[in-house]
mmCIF file with all atom_site columns, C-alpha atoms in Angstrom:
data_model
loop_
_atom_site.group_PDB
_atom_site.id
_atom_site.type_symbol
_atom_site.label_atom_id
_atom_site.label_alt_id
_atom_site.label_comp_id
_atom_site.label_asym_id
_atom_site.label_entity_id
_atom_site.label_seq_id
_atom_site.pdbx_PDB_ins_code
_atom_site.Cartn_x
_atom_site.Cartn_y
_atom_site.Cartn_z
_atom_site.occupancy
_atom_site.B_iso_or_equiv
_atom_site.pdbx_formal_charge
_atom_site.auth_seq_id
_atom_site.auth_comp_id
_atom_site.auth_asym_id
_atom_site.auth_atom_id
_atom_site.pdbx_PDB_model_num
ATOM 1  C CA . UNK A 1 1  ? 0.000   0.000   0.000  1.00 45.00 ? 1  UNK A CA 1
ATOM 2  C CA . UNK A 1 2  ? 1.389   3.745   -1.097 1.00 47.00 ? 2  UNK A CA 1
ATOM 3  C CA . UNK A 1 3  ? -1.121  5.219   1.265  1.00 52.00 ? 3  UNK A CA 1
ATOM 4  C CA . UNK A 1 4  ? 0.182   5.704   5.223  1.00 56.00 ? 4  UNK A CA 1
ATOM 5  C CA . UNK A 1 5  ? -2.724  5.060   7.192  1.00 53.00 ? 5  UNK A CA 1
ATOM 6  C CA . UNK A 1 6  ? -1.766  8.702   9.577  1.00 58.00 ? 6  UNK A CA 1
ATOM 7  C CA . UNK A 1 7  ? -3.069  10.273  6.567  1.00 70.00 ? 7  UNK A CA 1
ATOM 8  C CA . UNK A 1 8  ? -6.203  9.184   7.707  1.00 73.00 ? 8  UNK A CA 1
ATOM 9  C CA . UNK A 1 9  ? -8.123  10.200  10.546 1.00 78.00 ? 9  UNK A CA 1
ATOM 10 C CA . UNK A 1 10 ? -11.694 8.154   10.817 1.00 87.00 ? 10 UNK A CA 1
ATOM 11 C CA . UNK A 1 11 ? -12.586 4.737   8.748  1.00 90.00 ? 11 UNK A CA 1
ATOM 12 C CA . UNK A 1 12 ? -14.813 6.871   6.292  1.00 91.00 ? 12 UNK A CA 1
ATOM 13 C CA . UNK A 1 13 ? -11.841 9.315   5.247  1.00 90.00 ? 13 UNK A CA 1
ATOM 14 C CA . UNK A 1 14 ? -10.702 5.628   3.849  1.00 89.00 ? 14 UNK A CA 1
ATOM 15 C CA . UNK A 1 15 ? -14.047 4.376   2.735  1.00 92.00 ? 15 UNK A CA 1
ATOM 16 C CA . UNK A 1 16 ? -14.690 7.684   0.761  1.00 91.00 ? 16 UNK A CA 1
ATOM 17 C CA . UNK A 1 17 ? -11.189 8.474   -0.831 1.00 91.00 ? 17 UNK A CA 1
ATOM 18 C CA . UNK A 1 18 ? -11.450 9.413   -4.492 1.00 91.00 ? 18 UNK A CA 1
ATOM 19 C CA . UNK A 1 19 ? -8.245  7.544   -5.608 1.00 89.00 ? 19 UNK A CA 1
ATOM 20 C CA . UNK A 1 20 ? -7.742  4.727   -3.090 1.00 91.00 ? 20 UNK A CA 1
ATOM 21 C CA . UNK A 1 21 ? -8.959  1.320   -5.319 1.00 94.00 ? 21 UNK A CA 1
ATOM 22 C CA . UNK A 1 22 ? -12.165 -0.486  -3.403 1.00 94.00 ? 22 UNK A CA 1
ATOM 23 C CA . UNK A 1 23 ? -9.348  -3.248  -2.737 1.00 95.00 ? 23 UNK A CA 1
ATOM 24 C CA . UNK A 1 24 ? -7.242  -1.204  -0.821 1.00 93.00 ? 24 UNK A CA 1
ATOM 25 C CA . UNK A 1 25 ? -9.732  0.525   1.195  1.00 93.00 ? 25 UNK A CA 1
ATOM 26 C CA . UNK A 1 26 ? -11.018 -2.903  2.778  1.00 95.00 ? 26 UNK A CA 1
ATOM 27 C CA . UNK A 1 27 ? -7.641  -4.236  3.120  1.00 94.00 ? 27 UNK A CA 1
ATOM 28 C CA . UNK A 1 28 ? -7.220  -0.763  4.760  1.00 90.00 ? 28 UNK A CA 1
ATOM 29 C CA . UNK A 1 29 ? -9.921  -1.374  6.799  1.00 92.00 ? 29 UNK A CA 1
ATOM 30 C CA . UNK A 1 30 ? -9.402  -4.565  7.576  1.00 93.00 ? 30 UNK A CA 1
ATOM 31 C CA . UNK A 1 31 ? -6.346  -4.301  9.250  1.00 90.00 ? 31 UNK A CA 1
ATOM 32 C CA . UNK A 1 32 ? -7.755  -1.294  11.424 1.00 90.00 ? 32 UNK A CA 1
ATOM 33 C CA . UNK A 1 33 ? -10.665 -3.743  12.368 1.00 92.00 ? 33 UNK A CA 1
ATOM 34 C CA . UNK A 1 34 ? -8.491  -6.512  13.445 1.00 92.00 ? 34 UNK A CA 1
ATOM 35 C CA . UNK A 1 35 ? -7.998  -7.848  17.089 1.00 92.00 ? 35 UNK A CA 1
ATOM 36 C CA . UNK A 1 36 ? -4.389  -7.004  16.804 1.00 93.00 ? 36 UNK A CA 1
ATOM 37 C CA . UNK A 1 37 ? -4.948  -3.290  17.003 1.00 92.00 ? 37 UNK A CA 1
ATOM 38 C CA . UNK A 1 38 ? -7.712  -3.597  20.269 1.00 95.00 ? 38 UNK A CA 1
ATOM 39 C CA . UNK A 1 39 ? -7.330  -1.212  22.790 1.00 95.00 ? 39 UNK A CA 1
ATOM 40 C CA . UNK A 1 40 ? -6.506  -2.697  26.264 1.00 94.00 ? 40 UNK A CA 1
ATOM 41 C CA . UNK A 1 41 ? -9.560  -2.718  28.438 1.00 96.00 ? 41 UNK A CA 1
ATOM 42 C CA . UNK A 1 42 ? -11.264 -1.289  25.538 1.00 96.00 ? 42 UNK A CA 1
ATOM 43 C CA . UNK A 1 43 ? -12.024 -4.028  22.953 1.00 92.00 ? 43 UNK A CA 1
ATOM 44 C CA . UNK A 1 44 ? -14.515 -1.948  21.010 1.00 95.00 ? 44 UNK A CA 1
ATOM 45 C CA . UNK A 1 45 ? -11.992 0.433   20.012 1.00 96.00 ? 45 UNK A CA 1
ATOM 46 C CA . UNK A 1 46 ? -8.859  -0.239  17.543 1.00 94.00 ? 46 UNK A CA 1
ATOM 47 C CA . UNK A 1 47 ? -5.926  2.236   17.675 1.00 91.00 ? 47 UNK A CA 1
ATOM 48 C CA . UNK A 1 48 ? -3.628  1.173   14.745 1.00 83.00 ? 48 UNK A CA 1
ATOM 49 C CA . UNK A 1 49 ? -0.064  2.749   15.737 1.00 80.00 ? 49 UNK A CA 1
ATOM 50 C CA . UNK A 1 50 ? 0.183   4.908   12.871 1.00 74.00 ? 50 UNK A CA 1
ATOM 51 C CA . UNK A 1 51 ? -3.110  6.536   14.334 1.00 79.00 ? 51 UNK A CA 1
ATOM 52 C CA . UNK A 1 52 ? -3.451  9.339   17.137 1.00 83.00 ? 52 UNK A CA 1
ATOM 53 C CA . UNK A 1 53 ? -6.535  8.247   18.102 1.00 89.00 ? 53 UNK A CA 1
ATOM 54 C CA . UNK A 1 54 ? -8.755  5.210   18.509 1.00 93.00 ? 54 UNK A CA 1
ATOM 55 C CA . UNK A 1 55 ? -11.509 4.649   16.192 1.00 93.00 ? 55 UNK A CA 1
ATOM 56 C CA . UNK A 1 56 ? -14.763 2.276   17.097 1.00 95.00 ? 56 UNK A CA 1
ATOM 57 C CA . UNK A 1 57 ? -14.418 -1.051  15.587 1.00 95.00 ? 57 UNK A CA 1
ATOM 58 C CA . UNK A 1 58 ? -18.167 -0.173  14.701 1.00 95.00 ? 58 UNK A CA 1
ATOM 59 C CA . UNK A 1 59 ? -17.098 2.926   12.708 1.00 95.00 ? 59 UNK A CA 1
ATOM 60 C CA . UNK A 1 60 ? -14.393 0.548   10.968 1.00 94.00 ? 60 UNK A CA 1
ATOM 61 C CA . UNK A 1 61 ? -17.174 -2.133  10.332 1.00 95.00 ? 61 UNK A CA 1
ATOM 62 C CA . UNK A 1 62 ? -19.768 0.492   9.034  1.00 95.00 ? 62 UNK A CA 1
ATOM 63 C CA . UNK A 1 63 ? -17.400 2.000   6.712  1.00 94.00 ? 63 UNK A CA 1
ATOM 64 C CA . UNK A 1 64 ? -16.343 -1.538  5.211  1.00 95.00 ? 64 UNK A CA 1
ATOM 65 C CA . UNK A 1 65 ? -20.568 -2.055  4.574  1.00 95.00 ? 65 UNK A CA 1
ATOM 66 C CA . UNK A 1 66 ? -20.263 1.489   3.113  1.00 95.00 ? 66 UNK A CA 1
ATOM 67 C CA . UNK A 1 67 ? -18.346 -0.034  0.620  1.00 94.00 ? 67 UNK A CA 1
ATOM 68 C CA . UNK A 1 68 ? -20.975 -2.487  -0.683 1.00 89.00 ? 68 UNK A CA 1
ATOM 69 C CA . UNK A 1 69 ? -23.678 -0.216  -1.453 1.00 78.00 ? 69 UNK A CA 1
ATOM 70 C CA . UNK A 1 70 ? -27.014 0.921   0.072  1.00 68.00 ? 70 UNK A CA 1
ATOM 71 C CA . UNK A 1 71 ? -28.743 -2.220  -1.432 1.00 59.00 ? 71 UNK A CA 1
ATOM 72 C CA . UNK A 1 72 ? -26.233 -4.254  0.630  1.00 54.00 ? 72 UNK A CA 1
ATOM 73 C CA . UNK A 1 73 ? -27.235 -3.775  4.036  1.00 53.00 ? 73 UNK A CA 1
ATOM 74 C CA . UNK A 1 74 ? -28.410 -6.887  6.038  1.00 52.00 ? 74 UNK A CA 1
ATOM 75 C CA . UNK A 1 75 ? -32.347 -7.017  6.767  1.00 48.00 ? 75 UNK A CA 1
ATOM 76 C CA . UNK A 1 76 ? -33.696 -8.178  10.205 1.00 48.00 ? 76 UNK A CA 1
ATOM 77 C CA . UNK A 1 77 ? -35.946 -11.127 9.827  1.00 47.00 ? 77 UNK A CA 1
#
């Protein structure tokens, strides 16, 4: 990846980047979302250490759906 992820503040500066390919934004994301990068005593939040601040794993989660579309989302049955 060219991209540094400190250029990036929130999961949706990813998600809506002009240039970045749809690949790289989940693999982006991805990485941001995984256990690796937890917070200790703070499992909903992922702090990547290129990052100055934590993001929700629910921010990182909702941006990856973001990249599938409106007509993606799950539906409660």
């Amino acid at each position: 990846m060219s991209q540094p992820f400190a250029r990036y503040l929130h999961p949706f500066d990813v998600a809506h980047h002009p240039s970045l390919e749809p690949e790289v934004k989940r693999a982006m994301l991805a990485s941001w979302a995984s256990d690796r990068h937890a917070v200790e005593n703070h499992p909903a939040m992922r702090q990547p250490p290129e990052l100055k601040a934590p993001v929700s794993v629910d921010d990182v989660f909702a941006a990856l759906r973001s990249l599938d579309g409106p007509d993606s989302q799950p539906t409660l049955q």
